[in-house]
Amino acid sequence: MLGNFLKNSMIMGISAVMLVVPSIGFAKENKNKVSTKEKLEYFEQQYESTRDFDKALEALSNKYGSIQVKSKKETTKKVEGENNSEISPQFVYNFKYDESIIYDDDSDQYVYLGEWWWGDIVGSQPWDFIGVFTNNEDTMPISGGSISIKGYDYQGKRTVYFDTAEGSRTKKGSIELATRISNGGVGFWFNEKYVESGLITAYLEDASTKFNDRIQMQYEHSRTSTSLTGIGGSAGLGNGGFNVSWQRSVEKDGPYWSTGAYLELK
């Protein structure tokens, strides 16, 4: 009888261990899963090392199979010439840009990525304006509390940074919020003296495949013959972008808008 008891006890013990092992493996699998935030950090690292938006995007999708480039970009123009080459990014005056929307299958998350360059750096001027917005907040809202912006000088050194995340809002350098945080978009003031180019990352609350539903950037450059420096105006979100008002002594270039990234129709 004692032998049977010991035998049954051993069987029950082995069964208990067998039941526990799969749950340990499952927990380990979840723990090792790379978050969308970590994947975007890898994209930023690639961008900062190459200074090439498309190469960084390609490296991101190659490293993580869950990342898909979902947007149709209108940021390439044909150049008639010897090789019929293409140039990217597109530009308006001194405002150059590139942009895309990616999808992370692991988290079921769409993210807008935008790059801009301003080709005329002048110190001791009022701060410039940059913003990201959706042209349809009902069908393609931005997560206003999940926007980050990073600015770089002409040597590629990161000089400004702002993250709108609630509870952990962080900033570095000469950059400030220009508008309230909303799902329609967010604008920023920054000191152009220290920023030649930048990256904007914006999580989307929802996604639409309508052609006119897209995420865009807006840029305005300011200048003045007076000694005015710092923030020289006010801004708010309007229909189809931002309404930026400058002080009387300030002249502006812009507004300039990117074409916008939108989802391809399948």
CSV table of C-alpha atoms in Angstrom, one decimal:
chain,number,residue,atom,x,y,z
A,1,MET,CA,0.0,0.0,0.0
A,2,LEU,CA,2.8,2.4,0.9
A,3,GLY,CA,4.5,1.6,-2.5
A,4,ASN,CA,1.3,2.5,-4.3
A,5,PHE,CA,1.1,5.7,-2.4
A,6,LEU,CA,4.6,6.7,-3.3
A,7,LYS,CA,4.1,5.7,-6.9
A,8,ASN,CA,0.9,7.8,-7.2
A,9,SER,CA,2.6,10.8,-5.5
A,10,MET,CA,5.5,10.6,-8.0
A,11,ILE,CA,3.0,10.6,-10.9
A,12,MET,CA,1.1,13.6,-9.5
A,13,GLY,CA,4.4,15.5,-9.0
A,14,ILE,CA,5.6,14.8,-12.5
A,15,SER,CA,2.1,15.9,-13.9
A,16,ALA,CA,2.3,19.2,-11.9
A,17,VAL,CA,5.7,19.9,-13.3
A,18,MET,CA,4.5,19.2,-16.8
A,19,LEU,CA,1.6,21.6,-16.3
A,20,VAL,CA,3.9,24.4,-15.1
A,21,VAL,CA,6.6,24.2,-17.8
A,22,PRO,CA,4.5,25.6,-20.7
A,23,SER,CA,3.4,28.6,-18.7
A,24,ILE,CA,7.1,29.4,-18.0
A,25,GLY,CA,7.9,29.2,-21.7
A,26,PHE,CA,4.9,31.4,-22.6
A,27,ALA,CA,6.0,34.1,-20.0
A,28,LYS,CA,9.5,34.0,-21.5
A,29,GLU,CA,8.2,34.5,-25.0
A,30,ASN,CA,6.2,37.5,-24.0
A,31,LYS,CA,9.1,38.9,-22.1
A,32,ASN,CA,11.4,38.7,-25.2
A,33,LYS,CA,8.8,40.3,-27.5
A,34,VAL,CA,10.2,43.6,-28.8
A,35,SER,CA,7.8,46.6,-28.4
A,36,THR,CA,6.9,49.0,-31.1
A,37,LYS,CA,8.8,51.7,-29.1
A,38,GLU,CA,12.0,49.7,-29.1
A,39,LYS,CA,11.6,49.1,-32.9
A,40,LEU,CA,11.3,52.8,-33.5
A,41,GLU,CA,14.4,53.4,-31.4
A,42,TYR,CA,16.2,51.1,-33.7
A,43,PHE,CA,14.9,53.1,-36.7
A,44,GLU,CA,16.1,56.3,-35.1
A,45,GLN,CA,19.6,54.8,-34.5
A,46,GLN,CA,19.8,53.7,-38.2
A,47,TYR,CA,18.7,57.2,-39.3
A,48,GLU,CA,21.2,58.9,-37.1
A,49,SER,CA,24.0,56.7,-38.4
A,50,THR,CA,23.1,57.0,-42.1
A,51,ARG,CA,21.2,60.3,-42.2
A,52,ASP,CA,19.1,58.5,-44.8
A,53,PHE,CA,15.3,58.1,-44.2
A,54,ASP,CA,14.7,55.3,-46.8
A,55,LYS,CA,17.8,53.3,-45.7
A,56,ALA,CA,16.7,53.5,-42.1
A,57,LEU,CA,13.2,52.4,-43.0
A,58,GLU,CA,14.6,49.5,-45.0
A,59,ALA,CA,16.8,48.4,-42.1
A,60,LEU,CA,13.8,48.5,-39.8
A,61,SER,CA,11.6,46.3,-41.9
A,62,ASN,CA,14.5,43.9,-42.6
A,63,LYS,CA,15.3,43.5,-38.9
A,64,TYR,CA,11.7,43.1,-37.7
A,65,GLY,CA,9.4,40.9,-39.8
A,66,SER,CA,6.4,42.4,-38.1
A,67,ILE,CA,7.1,45.8,-39.6
A,68,GLN,CA,5.3,46.6,-42.8
A,69,VAL,CA,5.6,49.9,-44.8
A,70,LYS,CA,1.9,50.5,-45.5
A,71,SER,CA,1.8,54.0,-47.0
A,72,LYS,CA,1.9,55.3,-50.5
A,73,LYS,CA,4.6,58.1,-50.7
A,74,GLU,CA,4.4,60.9,-53.1
A,75,THR,CA,7.8,62.2,-52.2
A,76,THR,CA,9.7,61.1,-55.3
A,77,LYS,CA,9.9,63.1,-58.5
A,78,LYS,CA,11.2,62.0,-61.9
A,79,VAL,CA,14.1,64.0,-63.1
A,80,GLU,CA,14.4,64.1,-66.9
A,81,GLY,CA,18.1,63.7,-67.9
A,82,GLU,CA,20.8,61.4,-68.7
A,83,ASN,CA,19.7,58.5,-66.5
A,84,ASN,CA,16.0,59.5,-65.9
A,85,SER,CA,16.9,59.4,-62.2
A,86,GLU,CA,14.6,59.9,-59.3
A,87,ILE,CA,15.2,62.2,-56.4
A,88,SER,CA,13.8,62.0,-52.9
A,89,PRO,CA,12.8,63.7,-50.7
A,90,GLN,CA,10.5,66.2,-52.3
A,91,PHE,CA,11.0,69.8,-51.4
A,92,VAL,CA,9.1,73.2,-51.4
A,93,TYR,CA,11.5,76.2,-51.4
A,94,ASN,CA,14.0,75.3,-48.6
A,95,PHE,CA,11.6,72.8,-46.9
A,96,LYS,CA,12.6,69.2,-47.8
A,97,TYR,CA,10.9,66.2,-46.4
A,98,ASP,CA,10.2,62.5,-46.6
A,99,GLU,CA,7.5,60.5,-44.8
A,100,SER,CA,5.8,57.1,-44.4
A,101,ILE,CA,3.3,55.1,-42.4
A,102,ILE,CA,4.4,51.8,-41.0
A,103,TYR,CA,2.4,49.0,-39.4
A,104,ASP,CA,3.6,46.8,-36.5
A,105,ASP,CA,1.8,43.4,-36.7
A,106,ASP,CA,2.9,42.5,-33.2
A,107,SER,CA,1.1,45.4,-31.6
A,108,ASP,CA,-1.5,46.1,-34.3
A,109,GLN,CA,-0.2,49.7,-34.4
A,110,TYR,CA,0.1,52.2,-37.2
A,111,VAL,CA,2.9,54.9,-36.8
A,112,TYR,CA,3.6,57.9,-38.9
A,113,LEU,CA,7.3,58.7,-39.5
A,114,GLY,CA,8.3,62.1,-41.0
A,115,GLU,CA,11.7,63.7,-41.8
A,116,TRP,CA,12.3,67.3,-42.6
A,117,TRP,CA,15.2,69.5,-43.6
A,118,TRP,CA,15.3,73.3,-43.7
A,119,GLY,CA,18.1,74.5,-45.9
A,120,ASP,CA,18.6,78.1,-44.7
A,121,ILE,CA,20.0,78.2,-41.1
A,122,VAL,CA,20.2,81.7,-39.6
A,123,GLY,CA,21.0,82.4,-36.0
A,124,SER,CA,19.5,85.1,-33.7
A,125,GLN,CA,16.0,84.9,-35.2
A,126,PRO,CA,12.6,84.1,-33.8
A,127,TRP,CA,12.1,80.4,-33.4
A,128,ASP,CA,10.6,78.4,-36.4
A,129,PHE,CA,7.4,76.3,-36.3
A,130,ILE,CA,7.0,72.6,-37.2
A,131,GLY,CA,3.9,70.5,-36.7
A,132,VAL,CA,2.3,67.2,-37.6
A,133,PHE,CA,-1.4,66.9,-38.2
A,134,THR,CA,-4.1,64.7,-39.7
A,135,ASN,CA,-6.5,66.1,-42.2
A,136,ASN,CA,-9.3,63.8,-40.9
A,137,GLU,CA,-9.4,63.5,-37.2
A,138,ASP,CA,-12.6,61.3,-37.3
A,139,THR,CA,-11.2,58.5,-39.5
A,140,MET,CA,-7.4,58.9,-39.0
A,141,PRO,CA,-6.7,60.5,-35.6
A,142,ILE,CA,-3.2,60.9,-34.3
A,143,SER,CA,-2.5,59.9,-30.7
A,144,GLY,CA,-1.6,63.3,-29.4
A,145,GLY,CA,0.0,61.8,-26.3
A,146,SER,CA,2.4,59.6,-28.3
A,147,ILE,CA,4.3,62.1,-30.5
A,148,SER,CA,8.1,62.6,-30.3
A,149,ILE,CA,10.2,65.0,-32.2
A,150,LYS,CA,14.0,65.1,-32.5
A,151,GLY,CA,16.1,67.8,-34.2
A,152,TYR,CA,19.7,67.7,-35.5
A,153,ASP,CA,22.3,70.3,-36.4
A,154,TYR,CA,24.2,70.3,-39.6
A,155,GLN,CA,26.7,67.8,-38.2
A,156,GLY,CA,24.0,65.3,-37.5
A,157,LYS,CA,24.2,65.8,-33.7
A,158,ARG,CA,20.8,65.6,-31.9
A,159,THR,CA,20.2,69.1,-30.4
A,160,VAL,CA,16.5,69.1,-29.4
A,161,TYR,CA,14.0,66.5,-28.3
A,162,PHE,CA,10.4,66.5,-27.1
A,163,ASP,CA,8.1,63.6,-26.2
A,164,THR,CA,4.4,64.3,-25.5
A,165,ALA,CA,3.8,61.1,-23.6
A,166,GLU,CA,1.5,61.8,-20.6
A,167,GLY,CA,3.1,61.2,-17.2
A,168,SER,CA,6.6,61.0,-18.7
A,169,ARG,CA,6.7,64.2,-20.9
A,170,THR,CA,10.3,65.0,-21.6
A,171,LYS,CA,12.2,67.7,-23.5
A,172,LYS,CA,15.8,68.7,-24.3
A,173,GLY,CA,17.2,71.9,-25.8
A,174,SER,CA,15.5,74.9,-27.3
A,175,ILE,CA,12.1,73.5,-28.2
A,176,GLU,CA,8.6,74.1,-26.8
A,177,LEU,CA,5.0,73.1,-27.4
A,178,ALA,CA,3.3,75.6,-29.7
A,179,THR,CA,-0.2,74.1,-29.5
A,180,ARG,CA,-2.2,72.1,-27.1
A,181,ILE,CA,-1.9,68.3,-27.4
A,182,SER,CA,-4.8,66.8,-29.4
A,183,ASN,CA,-5.6,63.9,-31.7
A,184,GLY,CA,-5.8,66.4,-34.6
A,185,GLY,CA,-2.1,67.3,-34.4
A,186,VAL,CA,0.6,69.0,-32.3
A,187,GLY,CA,2.9,71.9,-33.2
A,188,PHE,CA,6.2,72.9,-31.8
A,189,TRP,CA,8.5,76.0,-31.6
A,190,PHE,CA,12.2,75.4,-31.9
A,191,ASN,CA,15.4,77.4,-32.3
A,192,GLU,CA,16.4,77.0,-35.9
A,193,LYS,CA,20.0,78.1,-35.0
A,194,TYR,CA,20.6,74.6,-33.6
A,195,VAL,CA,18.3,72.5,-35.9
A,196,GLU,CA,18.9,71.8,-39.6
A,197,SER,CA,16.7,68.6,-39.8
A,198,GLY,CA,14.5,66.5,-37.7
A,199,LEU,CA,12.3,63.4,-37.2
A,200,ILE,CA,8.7,63.2,-36.1
A,201,THR,CA,7.1,60.0,-34.8
A,202,ALA,CA,3.4,59.9,-34.3
A,203,TYR,CA,1.3,56.9,-33.3
A,204,LEU,CA,-2.1,56.7,-34.9
A,205,GLU,CA,-5.3,56.0,-33.0
A,206,ASP,CA,-7.0,54.6,-36.1
A,207,ALA,CA,-6.2,54.2,-39.8
A,208,SER,CA,-8.2,54.9,-43.0
A,209,THR,CA,-7.5,53.9,-46.6
A,210,LYS,CA,-9.4,56.8,-48.1
A,211,PHE,CA,-7.1,58.7,-50.5
A,212,ASN,CA,-7.6,62.1,-48.9
A,213,ASP,CA,-7.0,60.8,-45.4
A,214,ARG,CA,-3.4,61.4,-44.6
A,215,ILE,CA,-0.9,62.7,-42.1
A,216,GLN,CA,1.2,65.7,-43.0
A,217,MET,CA,3.8,68.1,-41.6
A,218,GLN,CA,3.7,71.9,-41.7
A,219,TYR,CA,6.7,74.2,-41.5
A,220,GLU,CA,7.0,78.0,-41.1
A,221,HIS,CA,10.3,79.9,-41.0
A,222,SER,CA,10.5,83.3,-39.4
A,223,ARG,CA,12.9,86.2,-39.7
A,224,THR,CA,13.1,89.8,-38.5
A,225,SER,CA,15.2,93.0,-38.7
A,226,THR,CA,14.7,93.6,-35.0
A,227,SER,CA,16.4,92.1,-32.0
A,228,LEU,CA,13.5,89.8,-31.3
A,229,THR,CA,14.5,86.2,-30.5
A,230,GLY,CA,12.7,83.3,-28.9
A,231,ILE,CA,9.0,82.6,-29.7
A,232,GLY,CA,7.7,85.3,-31.9
A,233,GLY,CA,4.1,84.2,-32.4
A,234,SER,CA,1.2,82.0,-31.5
A,235,ALA,CA,-0.3,78.9,-33.1
A,236,GLY,CA,-3.4,76.7,-33.0
A,237,LEU,CA,-4.8,73.8,-34.9
A,238,GLY,CA,-7.2,74.7,-37.6
A,239,ASN,CA,-8.9,73.0,-40.6
A,240,GLY,CA,-6.3,71.5,-42.8
A,241,GLY,CA,-3.3,72.4,-40.7
A,242,PHE,CA,-2.2,75.0,-38.2
A,243,ASN,CA,-3.0,78.7,-37.9
A,244,VAL,CA,0.3,80.5,-37.0
A,245,SER,CA,0.2,84.2,-36.1
A,246,TRP,CA,3.4,86.1,-36.0
A,247,GLN,CA,4.2,89.4,-34.2
A,248,ARG,CA,4.2,92.5,-36.4
A,249,SER,CA,7.9,92.8,-36.6
A,250,VAL,CA,8.3,89.2,-37.9
A,251,GLU,CA,8.3,88.2,-41.5
A,252,LYS,CA,7.7,84.5,-42.4
A,253,ASP,CA,8.4,82.0,-45.1
A,254,GLY,CA,5.6,79.5,-45.5
A,255,PRO,CA,3.5,77.8,-44.5
A,256,TYR,CA,4.9,74.8,-46.3
A,257,TRP,CA,3.2,71.4,-46.2
A,258,SER,CA,4.4,68.0,-46.9
A,259,THR,CA,2.3,66.0,-49.4
A,260,GLY,CA,1.3,63.6,-46.7
A,261,ALA,CA,1.5,59.9,-46.1
A,262,TYR,CA,-1.6,57.8,-46.6
A,263,LEU,CA,-2.4,54.1,-46.7
A,264,GLU,CA,-2.3,52.3,-50.0
A,265,LEU,CA,-5.5,50.9,-51.4
A,266,LYS,CA,-5.3,47.2,-51.8
